[in-house]
Amino acid sequence: MASPFPGMDPYLEDRNLWSGFHHALAEEIKALLNAQIGPKYYADVEVHTVFEEISIASSKTMYPDVGVFEPNLQPSATVQPTSGMSATNVLVSPAPVQRLISVNQTKLRSVRVYVTETEELVTSIELLSPYNKRGEGLREYRRKRAKIINSLVHLVEIDLLRGGQRPGREVNDPPLENIEYILLVNRSQDMNTQRLSEIWPVALNEVLPLLPIPLALPDPDAVLNVNVAIQSLYERSGYAWRIDYRKRVPPPSLRPAMAQWIEQLLTTK
């Protein structure tokens, strides 16, 4: 069964679904590109693991007796003597506050296109995740983005998340309004030439565009049908019965026009 949405399904942005979707989308894009660009080029998935402190899982506050000496009991810890001091068995008080920090391991994926013969990197296709759009992850991605743009590598950016801060200055100044998603192609130029970003703003009720994937000159662009990639993996991954469309769309809140449109869409479907 196909997704009820014409393009990106916002329910896939749910944190319990996103990781699997992100992984599957990278593999789907790799397969679609390799069917077009071989044998001169090949596409592969690059995985980068980051560790992110996400929450305090539990908190326990303790109020111990202070300075209790129990010389006749088995000590919980022994304070070693220092110069000029005799050894004394001391029952060490537990820390008054104990908290467990939950650390999340996040795998970030990008699809990279290489020249088969030389292993030269030609194009980096960045599939943005929530980590790329907030805090230190956003700053880290912006550094990576700037490094690519200041090289001879083409940049393709696929942002299928409504939440977080968009990393590119060219989509923020001025901001693109009345949209949910952004697809972007920034082609490599001569190092002394300013690079131009081609931008496809997409609303929730729109089909995702055919996206050109630049290769090395004079070879023509490959064409990535992002919509076909999403619809194909949607059906194979069982999202039709895993997603409860009676629930609200995952955060962030929808624009009023899109909220009304989704209500009508799901009622009809």
PDB file of C-alpha atoms in Angstrom:
ATOM      1  CA  MET A   1       0.000   0.000   0.000  1.00  0.00           C
ATOM      2  CA  ALA A   2       1.294   3.443  -0.964  1.00  0.00           C
ATOM      3  CA  SER A   3       1.614   6.423   1.361  1.00  0.00           C
ATOM      4  CA  PRO A   4      -1.433   8.699   1.401  1.00  0.00           C
ATOM      5  CA  PHE A   5       0.900  11.671   0.886  1.00  0.00           C
ATOM      6  CA  PRO A   6       1.978  12.736  -2.615  1.00  0.00           C
ATOM      7  CA  GLY A   7       5.587  13.349  -1.550  1.00  0.00           C
ATOM      8  CA  MET A   8       7.268  13.154   1.849  1.00  0.00           C
ATOM      9  CA  ASP A   9       5.132  11.544   4.563  1.00  0.00           C
ATOM     10  CA  PRO A  10       5.448  13.738   7.702  1.00  0.00           C
ATOM     11  CA  TYR A  11       4.667  10.760   9.946  1.00  0.00           C
ATOM     12  CA  LEU A  12       8.080   9.364   8.981  1.00  0.00           C
ATOM     13  CA  GLU A  13       9.612  12.273  10.909  1.00  0.00           C
ATOM     14  CA  ASP A  14       8.558  10.556  14.148  1.00  0.00           C
ATOM     15  CA  ARG A  15      11.675   9.850  16.224  1.00  0.00           C
ATOM     16  CA  ASN A  16      10.742   6.159  16.489  1.00  0.00           C
ATOM     17  CA  LEU A  17      10.647   5.816  12.690  1.00  0.00           C
ATOM     18  CA  TRP A  18      13.212   8.315  11.468  1.00  0.00           C
ATOM     19  CA  SER A  19      16.384   6.300  12.068  1.00  0.00           C
ATOM     20  CA  GLY A  20      15.172   3.312  10.052  1.00  0.00           C
ATOM     21  CA  PHE A  21      13.748   5.543   7.337  1.00  0.00           C
ATOM     22  CA  HIS A  22      16.980   7.547   7.099  1.00  0.00           C
ATOM     23  CA  HIS A  23      19.015   4.347   6.725  1.00  0.00           C
ATOM     24  CA  ALA A  24      16.667   2.873   4.111  1.00  0.00           C
ATOM     25  CA  LEU A  25      16.510   6.101   2.107  1.00  0.00           C
ATOM     26  CA  ALA A  26      20.304   6.286   1.841  1.00  0.00           C
ATOM     27  CA  GLU A  27      20.432   2.707   0.554  1.00  0.00           C
ATOM     28  CA  GLU A  28      17.572   3.355  -1.883  1.00  0.00           C
ATOM     29  CA  ILE A  29      19.285   6.429  -3.310  1.00  0.00           C
ATOM     30  CA  LYS A  30      22.523   4.470  -3.693  1.00  0.00           C
ATOM     31  CA  ALA A  31      20.728   1.733  -5.638  1.00  0.00           C
ATOM     32  CA  LEU A  32      18.860   4.171  -7.902  1.00  0.00           C
ATOM     33  CA  LEU A  33      22.045   6.048  -8.760  1.00  0.00           C
ATOM     34  CA  ASN A  34      24.186   2.975  -9.379  1.00  0.00           C
ATOM     35  CA  ALA A  35      21.629   1.776 -11.922  1.00  0.00           C
ATOM     36  CA  GLN A  36      22.401   4.955 -13.909  1.00  0.00           C
ATOM     37  CA  ILE A  37      26.019   5.939 -13.381  1.00  0.00           C
ATOM     38  CA  GLY A  38      27.996   2.696 -13.623  1.00  0.00           C
ATOM     39  CA  PRO A  39      30.512   1.560 -14.540  1.00  0.00           C
ATOM     40  CA  LYS A  40      32.349   4.895 -14.791  1.00  0.00           C
ATOM     41  CA  TYR A  41      31.039   6.003 -11.393  1.00  0.00           C
ATOM     42  CA  TYR A  42      29.665   4.316  -8.306  1.00  0.00           C
ATOM     43  CA  ALA A  43      27.610   5.502  -5.331  1.00  0.00           C
ATOM     44  CA  ASP A  44      28.143   4.281  -1.780  1.00  0.00           C
ATOM     45  CA  VAL A  45      26.749   5.116   1.670  1.00  0.00           C
ATOM     46  CA  GLU A  46      29.023   6.774   4.203  1.00  0.00           C
ATOM     47  CA  VAL A  47      28.084   6.287   7.868  1.00  0.00           C
ATOM     48  CA  HIS A  48      29.258   8.657  10.593  1.00  0.00           C
ATOM     49  CA  THR A  49      28.455   7.839  14.223  1.00  0.00           C
ATOM     50  CA  VAL A  50      28.007  10.590  16.813  1.00  0.00           C
ATOM     51  CA  PHE A  51      27.234  10.362  20.515  1.00  0.00           C
ATOM     52  CA  GLU A  52      24.727  12.835  21.874  1.00  0.00           C
ATOM     53  CA  GLU A  53      23.703  13.389  25.498  1.00  0.00           C
ATOM     54  CA  ILE A  54      19.948  13.542  25.241  1.00  0.00           C
ATOM     55  CA  SER A  55      18.383  13.458  28.705  1.00  0.00           C
ATOM     56  CA  ILE A  56      18.612  12.685  32.381  1.00  0.00           C
ATOM     57  CA  ALA A  57      17.080   9.245  32.721  1.00  0.00           C
ATOM     58  CA  SER A  58      16.601   9.289  36.479  1.00  0.00           C
ATOM     59  CA  SER A  59      17.574  11.247  39.527  1.00  0.00           C
ATOM     60  CA  LYS A  60      18.072  10.082  43.079  1.00  0.00           C
ATOM     61  CA  THR A  61      18.796  12.481  45.903  1.00  0.00           C
ATOM     62  CA  MET A  62      20.379  11.075  49.085  1.00  0.00           C
ATOM     63  CA  TYR A  63      20.873  12.711  52.489  1.00  0.00           C
ATOM     64  CA  PRO A  64      23.613  10.715  54.276  1.00  0.00           C
ATOM     65  CA  ASP A  65      24.944  11.112  57.786  1.00  0.00           C
ATOM     66  CA  VAL A  66      28.086  13.198  57.577  1.00  0.00           C
ATOM     67  CA  GLY A  67      31.375  12.326  59.284  1.00  0.00           C
ATOM     68  CA  VAL A  68      30.391   8.915  60.721  1.00  0.00           C
ATOM     69  CA  PHE A  69      33.412   6.885  61.826  1.00  0.00           C
ATOM     70  CA  GLU A  70      32.987   3.117  62.223  1.00  0.00           C
ATOM     71  CA  PRO A  71      36.398   1.684  63.157  1.00  0.00           C
ATOM     72  CA  ASN A  72      34.959  -1.742  64.105  1.00  0.00           C
ATOM     73  CA  LEU A  73      33.072  -2.278  60.806  1.00  0.00           C
ATOM     74  CA  GLN A  74      34.304  -3.298  57.381  1.00  0.00           C
ATOM     75  CA  PRO A  75      35.032   0.025  55.657  1.00  0.00           C
ATOM     76  CA  SER A  76      33.430   0.851  52.340  1.00  0.00           C
ATOM     77  CA  ALA A  77      36.591   2.705  51.378  1.00  0.00           C
ATOM     78  CA  THR A  78      39.941   3.322  52.982  1.00  0.00           C
ATOM     79  CA  VAL A  79      41.585   6.704  52.935  1.00  0.00           C
ATOM     80  CA  GLN A  80      45.250   6.155  52.253  1.00  0.00           C
ATOM     81  CA  PRO A  81      47.639   7.971  54.554  1.00  0.00           C
ATOM     82  CA  THR A  82      49.496  10.958  53.257  1.00  0.00           C
ATOM     83  CA  SER A  83      52.703  12.426  54.562  1.00  0.00           C
ATOM     84  CA  GLY A  84      52.407  13.212  58.268  1.00  0.00           C
ATOM     85  CA  MET A  85      49.067  11.363  58.669  1.00  0.00           C
ATOM     86  CA  SER A  86      48.253   7.955  60.136  1.00  0.00           C
ATOM     87  CA  ALA A  87      45.974   5.504  58.352  1.00  0.00           C
ATOM     88  CA  THR A  88      42.327   5.814  59.413  1.00  0.00           C
ATOM     89  CA  ASN A  89      39.390   3.672  58.315  1.00  0.00           C
ATOM     90  CA  VAL A  90      36.674   6.065  57.208  1.00  0.00           C
ATOM     91  CA  LEU A  91      33.194   5.222  55.956  1.00  0.00           C
ATOM     92  CA  VAL A  92      32.932   7.427  52.882  1.00  0.00           C
ATOM     93  CA  SER A  93      29.532   9.036  52.417  1.00  0.00           C
ATOM     94  CA  PRO A  94      27.780   8.404  49.083  1.00  0.00           C
ATOM     95  CA  ALA A  95      27.357  11.366  46.771  1.00  0.00           C
ATOM     96  CA  PRO A  96      24.190  13.261  47.791  1.00  0.00           C
ATOM     97  CA  VAL A  97      22.896  13.381  44.215  1.00  0.00           C
ATOM     98  CA  GLN A  98      23.167  10.520  41.710  1.00  0.00           C
ATOM     99  CA  ARG A  99      21.922  10.891  38.153  1.00  0.00           C
ATOM    100  CA  LEU A 100      22.039   8.673  35.098  1.00  0.00           C
ATOM    101  CA  ILE A 101      22.847  10.425  31.839  1.00  0.00           C
ATOM    102  CA  SER A 102      21.324   8.873  28.746  1.00  0.00           C
ATOM    103  CA  VAL A 103      23.669   8.982  25.761  1.00  0.00           C
ATOM    104  CA  ASN A 104      22.195   8.468  22.319  1.00  0.00           C
ATOM    105  CA  GLN A 105      24.245   6.936  19.524  1.00  0.00           C
ATOM    106  CA  THR A 106      23.195   8.478  16.213  1.00  0.00           C
ATOM    107  CA  LYS A 107      24.297   7.236  12.817  1.00  0.00           C
ATOM    108  CA  LEU A 108      24.423   9.941  10.145  1.00  0.00           C
ATOM    109  CA  ARG A 109      24.368   8.828   6.527  1.00  0.00           C
ATOM    110  CA  SER A 110      25.340  10.466   3.280  1.00  0.00           C
ATOM    111  CA  VAL A 111      25.552   9.040  -0.239  1.00  0.00           C
ATOM    112  CA  ARG A 112      28.804   9.698  -2.064  1.00  0.00           C
ATOM    113  CA  VAL A 113      29.516   9.394  -5.774  1.00  0.00           C
ATOM    114  CA  TYR A 114      33.045   8.398  -6.825  1.00  0.00           C
ATOM    115  CA  VAL A 115      34.934   7.925 -10.078  1.00  0.00           C
ATOM    116  CA  THR A 116      35.444   4.162 -10.223  1.00  0.00           C
ATOM    117  CA  GLU A 117      38.934   4.195 -11.712  1.00  0.00           C
ATOM    118  CA  THR A 118      40.503   6.827  -9.439  1.00  0.00           C
ATOM    119  CA  GLU A 119      38.226   6.722  -6.328  1.00  0.00           C
ATOM    120  CA  GLU A 120      37.907  10.502  -6.677  1.00  0.00           C
ATOM    121  CA  LEU A 121      34.959  11.932  -4.765  1.00  0.00           C
ATOM    122  CA  VAL A 122      32.695  13.802  -7.186  1.00  0.00           C
ATOM    123  CA  THR A 123      29.409  14.438  -5.349  1.00  0.00           C
ATOM    124  CA  SER A 124      28.327  14.331  -1.706  1.00  0.00           C
ATOM    125  CA  ILE A 125      24.594  13.828  -1.130  1.00  0.00           C
ATOM    126  CA  GLU A 126      23.779  14.895   2.430  1.00  0.00           C
ATOM    127  CA  LEU A 127      20.590  13.484   3.985  1.00  0.00           C
ATOM    128  CA  LEU A 128      19.930  15.778   6.922  1.00  0.00           C
ATOM    129  CA  SER A 129      18.958  14.326  10.300  1.00  0.00           C
ATOM    130  CA  PRO A 130      17.697  16.096  13.453  1.00  0.00           C
ATOM    131  CA  TYR A 131      21.280  16.096  14.773  1.00  0.00           C
ATOM    132  CA  ASN A 132      22.386  18.215  11.783  1.00  0.00           C
ATOM    133  CA  LYS A 133      19.809  20.890  12.575  1.00  0.00           C
ATOM    134  CA  ARG A 134      20.415  21.771  16.221  1.00  0.00           C
ATOM    135  CA  GLY A 135      23.149  22.628  18.699  1.00  0.00           C
ATOM    136  CA  GLU A 136      26.644  21.255  18.235  1.00  0.00           C
ATOM    137  CA  GLY A 137      25.425  18.965  15.449  1.00  0.00           C
ATOM    138  CA  LEU A 138      24.313  21.981  13.417  1.00  0.00           C
ATOM    139  CA  ARG A 139      27.663  23.725  13.942  1.00  0.00           C
ATOM    140  CA  GLU A 140      29.511  20.541  13.011  1.00  0.00           C
ATOM    141  CA  TYR A 141      27.466  20.097   9.844  1.00  0.00           C
ATOM    142  CA  ARG A 142      27.950  23.714   8.825  1.00  0.00           C
ATOM    143  CA  ARG A 143      31.706  23.198   9.062  1.00  0.00           C
ATOM    144  CA  LYS A 144      31.426  20.092   6.884  1.00  0.00           C
ATOM    145  CA  ARG A 145      29.190  21.950   4.432  1.00  0.00           C
ATOM    146  CA  ALA A 146      31.631  24.857   4.137  1.00  0.00           C
ATOM    147  CA  LYS A 147      34.488  22.427   3.528  1.00  0.00           C
ATOM    148  CA  ILE A 148      32.598  20.780   0.657  1.00  0.00           C
ATOM    149  CA  ILE A 149      31.619  24.117  -0.896  1.00  0.00           C
ATOM    150  CA  ASN A 150      35.231  25.285  -0.742  1.00  0.00           C
ATOM    151  CA  SER A 151      36.347  22.173  -2.636  1.00  0.00           C
ATOM    152  CA  LEU A 152      35.787  20.780  -6.131  1.00  0.00           C
ATOM    153  CA  VAL A 153      33.051  18.432  -4.868  1.00  0.00           C
ATOM    154  CA  HIS A 154      29.380  18.924  -5.790  1.00  0.00           C
ATOM    155  CA  LEU A 155      26.987  19.228  -2.829  1.00  0.00           C
ATOM    156  CA  VAL A 156      23.450  17.848  -2.875  1.00  0.00           C
ATOM    157  CA  GLU A 157      21.397  18.496   0.269  1.00  0.00           C
ATOM    158  CA  ILE A 158      18.114  16.718   1.014  1.00  0.00           C
ATOM    159  CA  ASP A 159      16.233  18.138   4.004  1.00  0.00           C
ATOM    160  CA  LEU A 160      13.073  16.140   4.675  1.00  0.00           C
ATOM    161  CA  LEU A 161      12.591  17.457   8.210  1.00  0.00           C
ATOM    162  CA  ARG A 162      10.296  20.319   9.161  1.00  0.00           C
ATOM    163  CA  GLY A 163      11.920  20.823  12.545  1.00  0.00           C
ATOM    164  CA  GLY A 164      15.228  22.371  13.513  1.00  0.00           C
ATOM    165  CA  GLN A 165      17.281  25.102  11.895  1.00  0.00           C
ATOM    166  CA  ARG A 166      18.148  24.900   8.227  1.00  0.00           C
ATOM    167  CA  PRO A 167      21.942  24.991   7.861  1.00  0.00           C
ATOM    168  CA  GLY A 168      22.363  26.877   4.584  1.00  0.00           C
ATOM    169  CA  ARG A 169      22.619  30.660   4.595  1.00  0.00           C
ATOM    170  CA  GLU A 170      21.128  30.742   1.104  1.00  0.00           C
ATOM    171  CA  VAL A 171      17.831  29.291   2.392  1.00  0.00           C
ATOM    172  CA  ASN A 172      17.735  31.459   5.516  1.00  0.00           C
ATOM    173  CA  ASP A 173      18.554  34.902   4.131  1.00  0.00           C
ATOM    174  CA  PRO A 174      15.844  35.665   3.239  1.00  0.00           C
ATOM    175  CA  PRO A 175      14.025  32.641   4.690  1.00  0.00           C
ATOM    176  CA  LEU A 176      11.941  30.474   2.382  1.00  0.00           C
ATOM    177  CA  GLU A 177       8.358  30.602   3.599  1.00  0.00           C
ATOM    178  CA  ASN A 178       5.248  28.420   3.291  1.00  0.00           C
ATOM    179  CA  ILE A 179       7.248  25.256   2.707  1.00  0.00           C
ATOM    180  CA  GLU A 180       8.103  22.114   4.636  1.00  0.00           C
ATOM    181  CA  TYR A 181      11.088  20.600   2.842  1.00  0.00           C
ATOM    182  CA  ILE A 182      14.104  21.752   0.863  1.00  0.00           C
ATOM    183  CA  LEU A 183      16.224  20.014  -1.761  1.00  0.00           C
ATOM    184  CA  LEU A 184      19.371  21.785  -2.912  1.00  0.00           C
ATOM    185  CA  VAL A 185      22.139  21.303  -5.469  1.00  0.00           C
ATOM    186  CA  ASN A 186      25.363  23.294  -5.227  1.00  0.00           C
ATOM    187  CA  ARG A 187      27.619  22.584  -8.194  1.00  0.00           C
ATOM    188  CA  SER A 188      31.370  22.639  -8.057  1.00  0.00           C
ATOM    189  CA  GLN A 189      32.956  25.540  -9.909  1.00  0.00           C
ATOM    190  CA  ASP A 190      36.449  26.830 -10.417  1.00  0.00           C
ATOM    191  CA  MET A 191      37.917  27.557  -6.975  1.00  0.00           C
ATOM    192  CA  ASN A 192      37.917  31.282  -7.740  1.00  0.00           C
ATOM    193  CA  THR A 193      34.270  31.312  -8.833  1.00  0.00           C
ATOM    194  CA  GLN A 194      31.320  31.888  -6.502  1.00  0.00           C
ATOM    195  CA  ARG A 195      29.114  28.806  -6.270  1.00  0.00           C
ATOM    196  CA  LEU A 196      25.378  28.951  -6.940  1.00  0.00           C
ATOM    197  CA  SER A 197      22.797  26.871  -5.076  1.00  0.00           C
ATOM    198  CA  GLU A 198      19.816  25.584  -7.019  1.00  0.00           C
ATOM    199  CA  ILE A 199      16.953  25.261  -4.531  1.00  0.00           C
ATOM    200  CA  TRP A 200      13.703  23.307  -4.704  1.00  0.00           C
ATOM    201  CA  PRO A 201      11.326  24.403  -1.893  1.00  0.00           C
ATOM    202  CA  VAL A 202       8.585  21.782  -1.386  1.00  0.00           C
ATOM    203  CA  ALA A 203       5.286  22.074   0.453  1.00  0.00           C
ATOM    204  CA  LEU A 204       3.780  19.098   2.241  1.00  0.00           C
ATOM    205  CA  ASN A 205       1.044  18.704  -0.350  1.00  0.00           C
ATOM    206  CA  GLU A 206       3.477  18.646  -3.285  1.00  0.00           C
ATOM    207  CA  VAL A 207       5.286  15.855  -5.103  1.00  0.00           C
ATOM    208  CA  LEU A 208       9.042  15.866  -4.535  1.00  0.00           C
ATOM    209  CA  PRO A 209      10.987  16.953  -7.617  1.00  0.00           C
ATOM    210  CA  LEU A 210      13.347  15.113  -9.938  1.00  0.00           C
ATOM    211  CA  LEU A 211      16.742  16.108  -8.600  1.00  0.00           C
ATOM    212  CA  PRO A 212      19.822  16.485 -10.833  1.00  0.00           C
ATOM    213  CA  ILE A 213      22.931  14.777  -9.474  1.00  0.00           C
ATOM    214  CA  PRO A 214      26.024  16.444 -10.979  1.00  0.00           C
ATOM    215  CA  LEU A 215      28.901  14.299 -12.165  1.00  0.00           C
ATOM    216  CA  ALA A 216      32.325  15.248 -13.511  1.00  0.00           C
ATOM    217  CA  LEU A 217      32.292  17.377 -16.656  1.00  0.00           C
ATOM    218  CA  PRO A 218      31.523  16.810 -19.461  1.00  0.00           C
ATOM    219  CA  ASP A 219      29.233  13.983 -18.274  1.00  0.00           C
ATOM    220  CA  PRO A 220      25.531  14.885 -17.984  1.00  0.00           C
ATOM    221  CA  ASP A 221      23.732  14.865 -14.666  1.00  0.00           C
ATOM    222  CA  ALA A 222      22.208  11.709 -13.277  1.00  0.00           C
ATOM    223  CA  VAL A 223      18.571  12.113 -12.238  1.00  0.00           C
ATOM    224  CA  LEU A 224      17.332  11.143  -8.776  1.00  0.00           C
ATOM    225  CA  ASN A 225      13.598  10.637  -8.359  1.00  0.00           C
ATOM    226  CA  VAL A 226      13.316  11.250  -4.607  1.00  0.00           C
ATOM    227  CA  ASN A 227       9.585  10.644  -4.721  1.00  0.00           C
ATOM    228  CA  VAL A 228      10.020   7.172  -6.200  1.00  0.00           C
ATOM    229  CA  ALA A 229      12.709   6.394  -3.593  1.00  0.00           C
ATOM    230  CA  ILE A 230      10.400   7.292  -0.709  1.00  0.00           C
ATOM    231  CA  GLN A 231       7.307   5.566  -2.070  1.00  0.00           C
ATOM    232  CA  SER A 232       9.259   2.408  -2.877  1.00  0.00           C
ATOM    233  CA  LEU A 233      10.794   1.988   0.582  1.00  0.00           C
ATOM    234  CA  TYR A 234       7.487   2.991   2.208  1.00  0.00           C
ATOM    235  CA  GLU A 235       5.832  -0.059   0.713  1.00  0.00           C
ATOM    236  CA  ARG A 236       8.721  -2.451   1.404  1.00  0.00           C
ATOM    237  CA  SER A 237       9.197  -1.296   5.005  1.00  0.00           C
ATOM    238  CA  GLY A 238       5.609  -1.855   6.128  1.00  0.00           C
ATOM    239  CA  TYR A 239       4.936   1.756   7.075  1.00  0.00           C
ATOM    240  CA  ALA A 240       1.328   1.407   5.881  1.00  0.00           C
ATOM    241  CA  TRP A 241       0.489  -0.707   8.946  1.00  0.00           C
ATOM    242  CA  ARG A 242       3.158   0.657  11.290  1.00  0.00           C
ATOM    243  CA  ILE A 243       1.901   4.265  11.154  1.00  0.00           C
ATOM    244  CA  ASP A 244      -1.302   5.207  12.970  1.00  0.00           C
ATOM    245  CA  TYR A 245      -2.709   8.045  10.890  1.00  0.00           C
ATOM    246  CA  ARG A 246      -5.369   8.699  13.522  1.00  0.00           C
ATOM    247  CA  LYS A 247      -2.658  10.331  15.638  1.00  0.00           C
ATOM    248  CA  ARG A 248      -1.400  13.860  15.227  1.00  0.00           C
ATOM    249  CA  VAL A 249       1.449  14.575  12.855  1.00  0.00           C
ATOM    250  CA  PRO A 250       4.764  14.494  14.794  1.00  0.00           C
ATOM    251  CA  PRO A 251       6.212  17.854  15.917  1.00  0.00           C
ATOM    252  CA  PRO A 252       6.738  20.597  14.957  1.00  0.00           C
ATOM    253  CA  SER A 253       3.263  22.052  14.550  1.00  0.00           C
ATOM    254  CA  LEU A 254       1.908  22.314  11.041  1.00  0.00           C
ATOM    255  CA  ARG A 255       1.110  25.507   9.216  1.00  0.00           C
ATOM    256  CA  PRO A 256      -2.681  26.097   9.463  1.00  0.00           C
ATOM    257  CA  ALA A 257      -3.155  25.577   5.724  1.00  0.00           C
ATOM    258  CA  MET A 258      -1.309  22.251   5.839  1.00  0.00           C
ATOM    259  CA  ALA A 259      -3.127  21.126   8.994  1.00  0.00           C
ATOM    260  CA  GLN A 260      -6.441  21.652   7.229  1.00  0.00           C
ATOM    261  CA  TRP A 261      -5.199  19.920   4.085  1.00  0.00           C
ATOM    262  CA  ILE A 262      -3.965  16.863   6.006  1.00  0.00           C
ATOM    263  CA  GLU A 263      -7.258  16.549   7.874  1.00  0.00           C
ATOM    264  CA  GLN A 264      -9.123  16.488   4.572  1.00  0.00           C
ATOM    265  CA  LEU A 265      -6.593  14.125   2.974  1.00  0.00           C
ATOM    266  CA  LEU A 266      -6.690  11.516   5.728  1.00  0.00           C
ATOM    267  CA  THR A 267     -10.462  11.708   6.050  1.00  0.00           C
ATOM    268  CA  THR A 268     -10.783  10.998   2.331  1.00  0.00           C
ATOM    269  CA  LYS A 269      -8.175   8.226   2.328  1.00  0.00           C
TER     270      LYS A 269
END
